[in-house]
PDB file of C-alpha atoms in Angstrom:
ATOM      1  CA  UNK O   1      -2.968  52.455 -34.155  1.00  0.00           C
ATOM      2  CA  UNK O   2      -0.543  49.573 -33.874  1.00  0.00           C
ATOM      3  CA  UNK O   3      -1.007  47.132 -31.020  1.00  0.00           C
ATOM      4  CA  UNK O   4      -0.130  43.532 -30.222  1.00  0.00           C
ATOM      5  CA  UNK O   5      -3.093  41.181 -29.877  1.00  0.00           C
ATOM      6  CA  UNK O   6      -2.388  37.727 -28.509  1.00  0.00           C
ATOM      7  CA  UNK O   7       1.229  38.033 -29.558  1.00  0.00           C
ATOM      8  CA  UNK O   8       0.496  39.238 -33.116  1.00  0.00           C
ATOM      9  CA  UNK O   9       1.198  42.743 -34.425  1.00  0.00           C
ATOM     10  CA  UNK O  10      -2.062  44.320 -35.554  1.00  0.00           C
ATOM     11  CA  UNK O  11      -3.245  47.660 -36.856  1.00  0.00           C
ATOM     12  CA  UNK O  12      -6.637  48.661 -35.444  1.00  0.00           C
ATOM     13  CA  UNK O  13      -9.062  51.527 -35.950  1.00  0.00           C
ATOM     14  CA  UNK O  14     -11.001  51.289 -32.689  1.00  0.00           C
ATOM     15  CA  UNK O  15     -10.232  53.107 -29.462  1.00  0.00           C
ATOM     16  CA  UNK O  16     -11.634  50.958 -26.653  1.00  0.00           C
ATOM     17  CA  UNK O  17     -11.100  47.390 -25.576  1.00  0.00           C
ATOM     18  CA  UNK O  18     -14.839  46.669 -25.809  1.00  0.00           C
ATOM     19  CA  UNK O  19     -14.878  47.763 -29.474  1.00  0.00           C
ATOM     20  CA  UNK O  20     -11.864  45.606 -30.190  1.00  0.00           C
ATOM     21  CA  UNK O  21     -13.426  42.537 -28.555  1.00  0.00           C
ATOM     22  CA  UNK O  22     -16.673  43.017 -30.436  1.00  0.00           C
ATOM     23  CA  UNK O  23     -14.826  42.944 -33.719  1.00  0.00           C
ATOM     24  CA  UNK O  24     -12.677  39.962 -32.843  1.00  0.00           C
ATOM     25  CA  UNK O  25     -15.028  37.388 -31.460  1.00  0.00           C
ATOM     26  CA  UNK O  26     -18.606  36.253 -31.740  1.00  0.00           C
ATOM     27  CA  UNK O  27     -18.440  35.109 -28.130  1.00  0.00           C
ATOM     28  CA  UNK O  28     -17.757  38.158 -25.933  1.00  0.00           C
ATOM     29  CA  UNK O  29     -19.026  36.282 -22.890  1.00  0.00           C
ATOM     30  CA  UNK O  30     -16.497  33.494 -23.414  1.00  0.00           C
ATOM     31  CA  UNK O  31     -13.448  35.704 -23.189  1.00  0.00           C
ATOM     32  CA  UNK O  32     -11.349  37.381 -20.534  1.00  0.00           C
ATOM     33  CA  UNK O  33      -9.041  40.292 -21.235  1.00  0.00           C
ATOM     34  CA  UNK O  34      -5.809  41.883 -20.085  1.00  0.00           C
ATOM     35  CA  UNK O  35      -3.855  44.884 -21.339  1.00  0.00           C
ATOM     36  CA  UNK O  36      -0.121  45.157 -20.745  1.00  0.00           C
ATOM     37  CA  UNK O  37      -0.326  42.292 -18.264  1.00  0.00           C
ATOM     38  CA  UNK O  38      -3.137  43.844 -16.195  1.00  0.00           C
ATOM     39  CA  UNK O  39      -6.554  42.188 -15.986  1.00  0.00           C
ATOM     40  CA  UNK O  40      -9.409  44.248 -17.429  1.00  0.00           C
ATOM     41  CA  UNK O  41     -12.851  43.178 -16.268  1.00  0.00           C
ATOM     42  CA  UNK O  42     -15.814  42.830 -18.569  1.00  0.00           C
ATOM     43  CA  UNK O  43     -17.305  45.957 -17.020  1.00  0.00           C
ATOM     44  CA  UNK O  44     -14.159  48.011 -17.617  1.00  0.00           C
ATOM     45  CA  UNK O  45     -13.732  47.148 -21.297  1.00  0.00           C
ATOM     46  CA  UNK O  46     -15.993  49.917 -22.576  1.00  0.00           C
ATOM     47  CA  UNK O  47     -13.978  52.609 -20.845  1.00  0.00           C
ATOM     48  CA  UNK O  48     -10.544  51.064 -21.298  1.00  0.00           C
ATOM     49  CA  UNK O  49      -8.869  53.251 -23.909  1.00  0.00           C
ATOM     50  CA  UNK O  50      -6.267  51.572 -26.080  1.00  0.00           C
ATOM     51  CA  UNK O  51      -2.946  53.187 -26.906  1.00  0.00           C
ATOM     52  CA  UNK O  52      -0.181  52.739 -29.427  1.00  0.00           C
ATOM     53  CA  UNK O  53       1.908  49.679 -28.598  1.00  0.00           C
ATOM     54  CA  UNK O  54      -0.523  48.158 -26.083  1.00  0.00           C
ATOM     55  CA  UNK O  55      -0.186  44.428 -25.591  1.00  0.00           C
ATOM     56  CA  UNK O  56      -3.631  42.888 -25.394  1.00  0.00           C
ATOM     57  CA  UNK O  57      -4.482  39.380 -24.303  1.00  0.00           C
ATOM     58  CA  UNK O  58      -7.888  37.923 -25.148  1.00  0.00           C
ATOM     59  CA  UNK O  59      -8.306  34.482 -23.630  1.00  0.00           C
ATOM     60  CA  UNK O  60     -11.013  31.838 -23.748  1.00  0.00           C
ATOM     61  CA  UNK O  61     -11.694  28.520 -21.990  1.00  0.00           C
ATOM     62  CA  UNK O  62      -9.601  25.573 -23.107  1.00  0.00           C
ATOM     63  CA  UNK O  63      -8.736  22.105 -21.998  1.00  0.00           C
ATOM     64  CA  UNK O  64      -6.219  22.012 -19.184  1.00  0.00           C
ATOM     65  CA  UNK O  65      -4.552  19.660 -16.757  1.00  0.00           C
TER      66      UNK O  65
ATOM     67  CA  UNK B   1     -17.316   2.083   0.563  1.00  0.00           C
ATOM     68  CA  UNK B   2     -15.261   5.015   1.766  1.00  0.00           C
ATOM     69  CA  UNK B   3     -17.006   7.635   3.881  1.00  0.00           C
ATOM     70  CA  UNK B   4     -18.028  10.753   1.906  1.00  0.00           C
ATOM     71  CA  UNK B   5     -16.338  13.054   4.397  1.00  0.00           C
ATOM     72  CA  UNK B   6     -14.002  14.723   1.955  1.00  0.00           C
ATOM     73  CA  UNK B   7     -14.102  18.489   1.789  1.00  0.00           C
ATOM     74  CA  UNK B   8     -12.089  21.083  -0.116  1.00  0.00           C
ATOM     75  CA  UNK B   9     -12.585  24.701   0.926  1.00  0.00           C
ATOM     76  CA  UNK B  10     -15.927  23.724   2.400  1.00  0.00           C
ATOM     77  CA  UNK B  11     -17.219  21.860  -0.664  1.00  0.00           C
ATOM     78  CA  UNK B  12     -18.277  18.331   0.253  1.00  0.00           C
ATOM     79  CA  UNK B  13     -17.160  15.722  -2.253  1.00  0.00           C
ATOM     80  CA  UNK B  14     -17.589  11.987  -2.566  1.00  0.00           C
ATOM     81  CA  UNK B  15     -14.949  11.503  -5.292  1.00  0.00           C
ATOM     82  CA  UNK B  16     -11.283  11.851  -4.404  1.00  0.00           C
ATOM     83  CA  UNK B  17     -10.191  12.189  -8.021  1.00  0.00           C
ATOM     84  CA  UNK B  18      -9.618  15.565  -9.688  1.00  0.00           C
ATOM     85  CA  UNK B  19      -9.400  15.190 -13.445  1.00  0.00           C
ATOM     86  CA  UNK B  20      -7.707  17.257 -16.126  1.00  0.00           C
ATOM     87  CA  UNK B  21      -9.611  17.974 -19.329  1.00  0.00           C
ATOM     88  CA  UNK B  22      -6.707  18.045 -21.823  1.00  0.00           C
ATOM     89  CA  UNK B  23      -5.224  15.537 -24.278  1.00  0.00           C
ATOM     90  CA  UNK B  24      -8.317  13.367 -24.847  1.00  0.00           C
ATOM     91  CA  UNK B  25      -8.717  11.935 -28.334  1.00  0.00           C
ATOM     92  CA  UNK B  26     -12.186  13.475 -28.594  1.00  0.00           C
ATOM     93  CA  UNK B  27     -14.730  15.479 -26.568  1.00  0.00           C
ATOM     94  CA  UNK B  28     -16.724  12.286 -26.252  1.00  0.00           C
ATOM     95  CA  UNK B  29     -13.735  10.547 -24.662  1.00  0.00           C
ATOM     96  CA  UNK B  30     -13.494  13.350 -22.100  1.00  0.00           C
ATOM     97  CA  UNK B  31     -17.194  13.022 -21.320  1.00  0.00           C
ATOM     98  CA  UNK B  32     -16.813   9.270 -20.923  1.00  0.00           C
ATOM     99  CA  UNK B  33     -13.814   9.589 -18.617  1.00  0.00           C
ATOM    100  CA  UNK B  34     -15.559  12.143 -16.409  1.00  0.00           C
ATOM    101  CA  UNK B  35     -18.510   9.802 -16.070  1.00  0.00           C
ATOM    102  CA  UNK B  36     -16.587   6.573 -15.513  1.00  0.00           C
ATOM    103  CA  UNK B  37     -14.101   8.095 -13.071  1.00  0.00           C
ATOM    104  CA  UNK B  38     -16.855   9.670 -10.991  1.00  0.00           C
ATOM    105  CA  UNK B  39     -14.834  12.868 -10.673  1.00  0.00           C
ATOM    106  CA  UNK B  40     -16.564  15.950  -9.346  1.00  0.00           C
ATOM    107  CA  UNK B  41     -13.762  18.407 -10.141  1.00  0.00           C
ATOM    108  CA  UNK B  42     -12.399  19.069 -13.626  1.00  0.00           C
ATOM    109  CA  UNK B  43      -9.429  21.330 -14.338  1.00  0.00           C
ATOM    110  CA  UNK B  44      -9.274  23.600 -17.350  1.00  0.00           C
ATOM    111  CA  UNK B  45      -7.258  26.511 -18.660  1.00  0.00           C
ATOM    112  CA  UNK B  46      -7.357  29.824 -20.491  1.00  0.00           C
ATOM    113  CA  UNK B  47      -5.698  30.197 -23.855  1.00  0.00           C
ATOM    114  CA  UNK B  48      -5.568  32.828 -26.566  1.00  0.00           C
ATOM    115  CA  UNK B  49      -8.839  33.273 -28.412  1.00  0.00           C
ATOM    116  CA  UNK B  50      -8.852  32.907 -32.172  1.00  0.00           C
ATOM    117  CA  UNK B  51     -11.687  34.190 -34.310  1.00  0.00           C
ATOM    118  CA  UNK B  52     -11.046  31.377 -36.768  1.00  0.00           C
ATOM    119  CA  UNK B  53     -11.266  28.696 -34.120  1.00  0.00           C
ATOM    120  CA  UNK B  54     -14.604  27.595 -32.698  1.00  0.00           C
ATOM    121  CA  UNK B  55     -13.069  25.070 -30.322  1.00  0.00           C
ATOM    122  CA  UNK B  56     -13.316  27.431 -27.343  1.00  0.00           C
ATOM    123  CA  UNK B  57     -17.080  27.744 -27.533  1.00  0.00           C
ATOM    124  CA  UNK B  58     -17.408  24.043 -28.342  1.00  0.00           C
ATOM    125  CA  UNK B  59     -15.307  23.159 -25.310  1.00  0.00           C
ATOM    126  CA  UNK B  60     -17.192  25.546 -23.062  1.00  0.00           C
ATOM    127  CA  UNK B  61     -20.467  24.023 -24.200  1.00  0.00           C
ATOM    128  CA  UNK B  62     -19.156  20.569 -23.412  1.00  0.00           C
ATOM    129  CA  UNK B  63     -17.904  21.545 -19.965  1.00  0.00           C
ATOM    130  CA  UNK B  64     -21.291  22.928 -19.038  1.00  0.00           C
ATOM    131  CA  UNK B  65     -22.888  19.547 -19.693  1.00  0.00           C
ATOM    132  CA  UNK B  66     -20.574  17.756 -17.251  1.00  0.00           C
ATOM    133  CA  UNK B  67     -22.139  18.918 -13.962  1.00  0.00           C
ATOM    134  CA  UNK B  68     -18.799  19.196 -12.159  1.00  0.00           C
ATOM    135  CA  UNK B  69     -16.917  21.807 -10.141  1.00  0.00           C
ATOM    136  CA  UNK B  70     -14.475  23.732 -12.310  1.00  0.00           C
ATOM    137  CA  UNK B  71     -10.883  24.296 -11.271  1.00  0.00           C
ATOM    138  CA  UNK B  72      -9.182  26.779 -13.610  1.00  0.00           C
ATOM    139  CA  UNK B  73      -5.410  26.546 -13.753  1.00  0.00           C
ATOM    140  CA  UNK B  74      -2.603  28.968 -14.450  1.00  0.00           C
ATOM    141  CA  UNK B  75      -0.623  26.465 -16.520  1.00  0.00           C
ATOM    142  CA  UNK B  76       2.284  27.915 -18.430  1.00  0.00           C
ATOM    143  CA  UNK B  77       2.730  30.965 -16.200  1.00  0.00           C
ATOM    144  CA  UNK B  78       6.349  31.637 -15.302  1.00  0.00           C
ATOM    145  CA  UNK B  79       5.996  34.524 -12.898  1.00  0.00           C
ATOM    146  CA  UNK B  80       3.729  35.330  -9.987  1.00  0.00           C
ATOM    147  CA  UNK B  81       2.384  38.332 -11.903  1.00  0.00           C
ATOM    148  CA  UNK B  82       1.398  36.217 -14.924  1.00  0.00           C
ATOM    149  CA  UNK B  83      -0.267  33.694 -12.654  1.00  0.00           C
ATOM    150  CA  UNK B  84      -2.173  36.365 -10.729  1.00  0.00           C
ATOM    151  CA  UNK B  85      -3.478  37.981 -13.918  1.00  0.00           C
ATOM    152  CA  UNK B  86      -4.458  34.602 -15.356  1.00  0.00           C
ATOM    153  CA  UNK B  87      -6.221  33.683 -12.118  1.00  0.00           C
ATOM    154  CA  UNK B  88      -8.209  36.917 -12.175  1.00  0.00           C
ATOM    155  CA  UNK B  89      -9.233  36.247 -15.782  1.00  0.00           C
ATOM    156  CA  UNK B  90     -10.245  32.701 -14.872  1.00  0.00           C
ATOM    157  CA  UNK B  91     -12.316  33.836 -11.921  1.00  0.00           C
ATOM    158  CA  UNK B  92     -14.317  36.167 -14.125  1.00  0.00           C
ATOM    159  CA  UNK B  93     -14.841  33.617 -16.865  1.00  0.00           C
ATOM    160  CA  UNK B  94     -15.595  30.557 -14.734  1.00  0.00           C
ATOM    161  CA  UNK B  95     -17.252  32.335 -11.804  1.00  0.00           C
ATOM    162  CA  UNK B  96     -15.255  30.467  -9.156  1.00  0.00           C
ATOM    163  CA  UNK B  97     -12.897  31.399  -6.335  1.00  0.00           C
ATOM    164  CA  UNK B  98     -10.895  28.245  -6.922  1.00  0.00           C
ATOM    165  CA  UNK B  99      -7.602  28.351  -8.765  1.00  0.00           C
ATOM    166  CA  UNK B 100      -5.096  25.603  -9.450  1.00  0.00           C
ATOM    167  CA  UNK B 101      -2.043  27.763  -9.069  1.00  0.00           C
ATOM    168  CA  UNK B 102       0.958  26.865 -11.195  1.00  0.00           C
ATOM    169  CA  UNK B 103       4.077  28.971 -11.487  1.00  0.00           C
ATOM    170  CA  UNK B 104       6.566  27.035 -13.551  1.00  0.00           C
ATOM    171  CA  UNK B 105      10.312  27.335 -12.942  1.00  0.00           C
ATOM    172  CA  UNK B 106      11.775  25.035 -15.567  1.00  0.00           C
ATOM    173  CA  UNK B 107      10.621  23.968 -19.028  1.00  0.00           C
ATOM    174  CA  UNK B 108      12.206  20.524 -18.905  1.00  0.00           C
ATOM    175  CA  UNK B 109      10.896  19.394 -15.539  1.00  0.00           C
ATOM    176  CA  UNK B 110       7.898  21.731 -15.266  1.00  0.00           C
ATOM    177  CA  UNK B 111       9.024  22.094 -11.687  1.00  0.00           C
ATOM    178  CA  UNK B 112       7.120  24.650  -9.626  1.00  0.00           C
ATOM    179  CA  UNK B 113       8.791  27.995  -8.882  1.00  0.00           C
ATOM    180  CA  UNK B 114       8.236  27.871  -5.137  1.00  0.00           C
ATOM    181  CA  UNK B 115       9.154  31.499  -4.578  1.00  0.00           C
ATOM    182  CA  UNK B 116       6.708  32.737  -7.208  1.00  0.00           C
ATOM    183  CA  UNK B 117       4.120  30.288  -5.953  1.00  0.00           C
ATOM    184  CA  UNK B 118       4.228  31.679  -2.427  1.00  0.00           C
ATOM    185  CA  UNK B 119       4.108  35.252  -3.723  1.00  0.00           C
ATOM    186  CA  UNK B 120       1.101  34.541  -5.947  1.00  0.00           C
ATOM    187  CA  UNK B 121      -0.666  32.548  -3.219  1.00  0.00           C
ATOM    188  CA  UNK B 122      -0.372  35.465  -0.821  1.00  0.00           C
ATOM    189  CA  UNK B 123      -1.788  37.975  -3.299  1.00  0.00           C
ATOM    190  CA  UNK B 124      -4.580  35.736  -4.563  1.00  0.00           C
ATOM    191  CA  UNK B 125      -5.629  34.682  -1.065  1.00  0.00           C
ATOM    192  CA  UNK B 126      -5.806  38.361  -0.113  1.00  0.00           C
ATOM    193  CA  UNK B 127      -8.089  38.872  -3.112  1.00  0.00           C
ATOM    194  CA  UNK B 128     -10.454  36.142  -1.930  1.00  0.00           C
ATOM    195  CA  UNK B 129      -9.226  33.199  -3.990  1.00  0.00           C
ATOM    196  CA  UNK B 130      -9.158  29.662  -2.668  1.00  0.00           C
ATOM    197  CA  UNK B 131      -5.799  28.457  -3.872  1.00  0.00           C
ATOM    198  CA  UNK B 132      -4.821  24.908  -4.876  1.00  0.00           C
ATOM    199  CA  UNK B 133      -1.029  25.310  -5.190  1.00  0.00           C
ATOM    200  CA  UNK B 134       0.935  22.900  -7.380  1.00  0.00           C
ATOM    201  CA  UNK B 135       4.071  22.467  -5.301  1.00  0.00           C
ATOM    202  CA  UNK B 136       6.790  19.985  -4.384  1.00  0.00           C
ATOM    203  CA  UNK B 137       7.204  17.981  -1.188  1.00  0.00           C
ATOM    204  CA  UNK B 138       9.398  20.761   0.281  1.00  0.00           C
ATOM    205  CA  UNK B 139       8.154  21.307   3.834  1.00  0.00           C
ATOM    206  CA  UNK B 140       9.545  24.825   4.143  1.00  0.00           C
ATOM    207  CA  UNK B 141       7.711  25.948   1.029  1.00  0.00           C
ATOM    208  CA  UNK B 142       4.607  24.139   2.234  1.00  0.00           C
ATOM    209  CA  UNK B 143       4.593  26.063   5.494  1.00  0.00           C
ATOM    210  CA  UNK B 144       5.008  29.321   3.640  1.00  0.00           C
ATOM    211  CA  UNK B 145       2.128  28.434   1.309  1.00  0.00           C
ATOM    212  CA  UNK B 146      -0.110  27.753   4.291  1.00  0.00           C
ATOM    213  CA  UNK B 147       1.028  30.997   5.896  1.00  0.00           C
ATOM    214  CA  UNK B 148       0.222  32.806   2.640  1.00  0.00           C
ATOM    215  CA  UNK B 149      -3.367  31.594   2.780  1.00  0.00           C
ATOM    216  CA  UNK B 150      -3.513  28.228   1.035  1.00  0.00           C
ATOM    217  CA  UNK B 151      -5.580  25.645   2.914  1.00  0.00           C
ATOM    218  CA  UNK B 152      -4.700  22.800   0.537  1.00  0.00           C
ATOM    219  CA  UNK B 153      -1.331  21.591  -0.728  1.00  0.00           C
ATOM    220  CA  UNK B 154      -0.767  19.725  -3.986  1.00  0.00           C
ATOM    221  CA  UNK B 155       2.718  18.187  -4.117  1.00  0.00           C
ATOM    222  CA  UNK B 156       3.834  16.540  -7.315  1.00  0.00           C
ATOM    223  CA  UNK B 157       4.211  12.777  -7.552  1.00  0.00           C
ATOM    224  CA  UNK B 158       6.732  13.247 -10.347  1.00  0.00           C
ATOM    225  CA  UNK B 159       7.049  15.754 -13.207  1.00  0.00           C
ATOM    226  CA  UNK B 160       3.903  16.542 -15.185  1.00  0.00           C
ATOM    227  CA  UNK B 161       3.167  14.031 -17.912  1.00  0.00           C
ATOM    228  CA  UNK B 162       5.914  11.570 -17.018  1.00  0.00           C
ATOM    229  CA  UNK B 163       3.690   8.880 -15.539  1.00  0.00           C
ATOM    230  CA  UNK B 164       6.500   7.830 -13.219  1.00  0.00           C
ATOM    231  CA  UNK B 165       4.342   7.702 -10.116  1.00  0.00           C
ATOM    232  CA  UNK B 166       5.588   8.676  -6.669  1.00  0.00           C
ATOM    233  CA  UNK B 167       9.186   9.753  -7.247  1.00  0.00           C
ATOM    234  CA  UNK B 168       9.955  10.381  -3.582  1.00  0.00           C
ATOM    235  CA  UNK B 169       7.661   8.322  -1.374  1.00  0.00           C
ATOM    236  CA  UNK B 170       9.759   8.991   1.722  1.00  0.00           C
ATOM    237  CA  UNK B 171       9.291  12.753   1.371  1.00  0.00           C
ATOM    238  CA  UNK B 172       5.599  12.369   0.559  1.00  0.00           C
ATOM    239  CA  UNK B 173       5.085  10.235   3.675  1.00  0.00           C
ATOM    240  CA  UNK B 174       6.939  12.830   5.712  1.00  0.00           C
ATOM    241  CA  UNK B 175       4.732  15.564   4.306  1.00  0.00           C
ATOM    242  CA  UNK B 176       1.596  13.592   5.172  1.00  0.00           C
ATOM    243  CA  UNK B 177       2.812  13.060   8.719  1.00  0.00           C
ATOM    244  CA  UNK B 178       3.945  16.651   9.113  1.00  0.00           C
ATOM    245  CA  UNK B 179       0.592  18.119   8.041  1.00  0.00           C
ATOM    246  CA  UNK B 180      -1.955  15.640   9.410  1.00  0.00           C
ATOM    247  CA  UNK B 181      -4.881  18.059   9.175  1.00  0.00           C
ATOM    248  CA  UNK B 182      -4.142  19.760   5.836  1.00  0.00           C
ATOM    249  CA  UNK B 183      -5.868  18.342   2.750  1.00  0.00           C
ATOM    250  CA  UNK B 184      -3.063  16.981   0.581  1.00  0.00           C
ATOM    251  CA  UNK B 185      -3.569  16.120  -3.073  1.00  0.00           C
ATOM    252  CA  UNK B 186      -0.988  14.424  -5.263  1.00  0.00           C
ATOM    253  CA  UNK B 187      -0.840  16.471  -8.449  1.00  0.00           C
ATOM    254  CA  UNK B 188       1.073  15.289 -11.495  1.00  0.00           C
ATOM    255  CA  UNK B 189       3.183  12.331 -12.508  1.00  0.00           C
ATOM    256  CA  UNK B 190       0.632   9.612 -11.835  1.00  0.00           C
ATOM    257  CA  UNK B 191       0.782   6.971 -14.569  1.00  0.00           C
ATOM    258  CA  UNK B 192      -0.941   3.872 -13.245  1.00  0.00           C
ATOM    259  CA  UNK B 193      -3.867   3.230 -10.914  1.00  0.00           C
ATOM    260  CA  UNK B 194      -1.421   1.535  -8.534  1.00  0.00           C
ATOM    261  CA  UNK B 195       0.465   4.841  -8.178  1.00  0.00           C
ATOM    262  CA  UNK B 196      -2.752   6.552  -7.131  1.00  0.00           C
ATOM    263  CA  UNK B 197      -3.620   3.735  -4.782  1.00  0.00           C
ATOM    264  CA  UNK B 198      -0.182   3.943  -3.127  1.00  0.00           C
ATOM    265  CA  UNK B 199      -0.635   7.638  -2.476  1.00  0.00           C
ATOM    266  CA  UNK B 200      -4.069   7.047  -0.987  1.00  0.00           C
ATOM    267  CA  UNK B 201      -2.681   4.259   1.210  1.00  0.00           C
ATOM    268  CA  UNK B 202      -0.238   6.835   2.608  1.00  0.00           C
ATOM    269  CA  UNK B 203      -3.174   8.952   3.648  1.00  0.00           C
ATOM    270  CA  UNK B 204      -3.248  11.475   0.847  1.00  0.00           C
ATOM    271  CA  UNK B 205      -6.695  12.977   0.513  1.00  0.00           C
ATOM    272  CA  UNK B 206      -7.044  12.950  -3.254  1.00  0.00           C
ATOM    273  CA  UNK B 207      -5.319  12.589  -6.614  1.00  0.00           C
ATOM    274  CA  UNK B 208      -5.214  15.068  -9.487  1.00  0.00           C
ATOM    275  CA  UNK B 209      -4.272  13.598 -12.840  1.00  0.00           C
ATOM    276  CA  UNK B 210      -4.844  14.052 -16.538  1.00  0.00           C
ATOM    277  CA  UNK B 211      -2.488  12.289 -18.924  1.00  0.00           C
ATOM    278  CA  UNK B 212      -2.819   8.800 -17.422  1.00  0.00           C
ATOM    279  CA  UNK B 213      -6.497   8.701 -18.305  1.00  0.00           C
ATOM    280  CA  UNK B 214      -6.582  10.977 -21.359  1.00  0.00           C
ATOM    281  CA  UNK B 215      -3.795   9.145 -23.201  1.00  0.00           C
ATOM    282  CA  UNK B 216      -4.816   5.638 -22.179  1.00  0.00           C
ATOM    283  CA  UNK B 217      -5.903   3.278 -24.930  1.00  0.00           C
ATOM    284  CA  UNK B 218      -9.418   3.406 -23.494  1.00  0.00           C
ATOM    285  CA  UNK B 219      -9.880   6.553 -21.386  1.00  0.00           C
ATOM    286  CA  UNK B 220     -13.337   5.470 -20.243  1.00  0.00           C
ATOM    287  CA  UNK B 221     -12.162   2.187 -18.761  1.00  0.00           C
ATOM    288  CA  UNK B 222      -9.021   3.788 -17.350  1.00  0.00           C
ATOM    289  CA  UNK B 223     -11.210   6.343 -15.616  1.00  0.00           C
ATOM    290  CA  UNK B 224     -13.025   3.513 -13.906  1.00  0.00           C
ATOM    291  CA  UNK B 225      -9.719   1.834 -13.026  1.00  0.00           C
ATOM    292  CA  UNK B 226      -8.507   4.984 -11.295  1.00  0.00           C
ATOM    293  CA  UNK B 227     -11.821   5.405  -9.487  1.00  0.00           C
ATOM    294  CA  UNK B 228     -11.550   1.907  -8.046  1.00  0.00           C
ATOM    295  CA  UNK B 229      -7.838   2.237  -7.222  1.00  0.00           C
ATOM    296  CA  UNK B 230      -8.350   5.503  -5.371  1.00  0.00           C
ATOM    297  CA  UNK B 231     -11.279   4.099  -3.427  1.00  0.00           C
ATOM    298  CA  UNK B 232      -9.280   0.959  -2.594  1.00  0.00           C
ATOM    299  CA  UNK B 233      -6.303   2.987  -1.414  1.00  0.00           C
ATOM    300  CA  UNK B 234      -8.477   5.168   0.766  1.00  0.00           C
ATOM    301  CA  UNK B 235     -10.254   2.175   2.274  1.00  0.00           C
ATOM    302  CA  UNK B 236      -6.916   0.546   3.038  1.00  0.00           C
ATOM    303  CA  UNK B 237      -5.697   3.721   4.753  1.00  0.00           C
ATOM    304  CA  UNK B 238      -8.827   3.910   6.883  1.00  0.00           C
ATOM    305  CA  UNK B 239      -8.618   0.194   7.697  1.00  0.00           C
ATOM    306  CA  UNK B 240      -5.039   0.596   9.033  1.00  0.00           C
ATOM    307  CA  UNK B 241      -2.574  -1.564   7.146  1.00  0.00           C
ATOM    308  CA  UNK B 242      -0.106  -3.867   8.896  1.00  0.00           C
ATOM    309  CA  UNK B 243       3.474  -2.813   9.502  1.00  0.00           C
ATOM    310  CA  UNK B 244       6.160  -4.246   7.231  1.00  0.00           C
ATOM    311  CA  UNK B 245       8.454  -6.857   8.815  1.00  0.00           C
ATOM    312  CA  UNK B 246      11.964  -7.923   7.933  1.00  0.00           C
ATOM    313  CA  UNK B 247      11.460 -11.593   8.821  1.00  0.00           C
ATOM    314  CA  UNK B 248       8.883 -14.123   7.734  1.00  0.00           C
ATOM    315  CA  UNK B 249       6.122 -14.969  10.146  1.00  0.00           C
ATOM    316  CA  UNK B 250       3.807 -17.941   9.521  1.00  0.00           C
ATOM    317  CA  UNK B 251       0.189 -17.051   9.049  1.00  0.00           C
ATOM    318  CA  UNK B 252      -1.012 -20.591   9.744  1.00  0.00           C
ATOM    319  CA  UNK B 253      -0.865 -21.446  13.481  1.00  0.00           C
ATOM    320  CA  UNK B 254       2.301 -23.330  14.425  1.00  0.00           C
ATOM    321  CA  UNK B 255       0.605 -25.115  17.353  1.00  0.00           C
ATOM    322  CA  UNK B 256      -0.796 -28.441  16.232  1.00  0.00           C
ATOM    323  CA  UNK B 257       1.420 -28.734  13.177  1.00  0.00           C
ATOM    324  CA  UNK B 258       1.405 -32.445  12.168  1.00  0.00           C
ATOM    325  CA  UNK B 259       4.612 -34.486  12.049  1.00  0.00           C
ATOM    326  CA  UNK B 260       6.238 -31.793  14.194  1.00  0.00           C
ATOM    327  CA  UNK B 261       8.085 -34.417  16.212  1.00  0.00           C
ATOM    328  CA  UNK B 262       9.478 -36.431  13.283  1.00  0.00           C
ATOM    329  CA  UNK B 263      13.044 -36.102  12.148  1.00  0.00           C
ATOM    330  CA  UNK B 264      13.116 -34.467   8.711  1.00  0.00           C
ATOM    331  CA  UNK B 265      16.724 -35.223   7.940  1.00  0.00           C
TER     332      UNK B 265
END
């Protein structure tokens, strides 16, 4: 399935957001997620099914003013 | 020194400086500035995670050693919807109701989008957030922000990162006088400790800044300079400064002046 992750086109072979996060980061507790502009809580990731063309944001803490 | 009677959304604070965590030459410099400035609130952001980049976990580890209140921002958001989603993500990650709400209208000036700001403030307040809105000195927008649920206002001094100080002191004084009971924080544009001190002398409750300390030649010493300037400004405000006069007035008593009765010409 083709999706967009953090602005990059990607092809993935997982079906849930939790599976995607597990494969992308070693720090699942340091990230927050959104799909198609909607916040997805940590608790919802396991049941959040991904679909063709979804735009996924995976964010982590950074310096900020 | 100044009375520790400063409170933001019920959190008692002794420091009136809120400090940004970006642009420091090193993590150690950030640590040093936090310590020397005495700040108890540090702002931070959310950015895209990269599997190849360990800086997020390094930064998070550093932040947790600082023993400060965290104020996540929505920097870079250009719509209320983006800001709301970012705020929700920040609340989960940082476990705080606080959000430094930024909705940016213009890339050149980084001017707040006041319409989007009010919209996002209303929604986030309804969802239990305690909003710190980055706004201008516009009184109409300020009233709408308060009506939308904000209990604090953060007008800009001048555009973010410019270091130009208080661009419109007349309007900032008016805002202070118009909202005597609302905590007001100058956010953005502060370049020198004297700028911060001037704002505090006007009666502003606190200063939020980043670049002026982070990009200073010695962020640690500049942090201390801002700490002292903000405390001095606050003390001066509480001590009630004299009114300006147009004409000179001698400070030494005129009565008893010697040679008063001699011709001088």
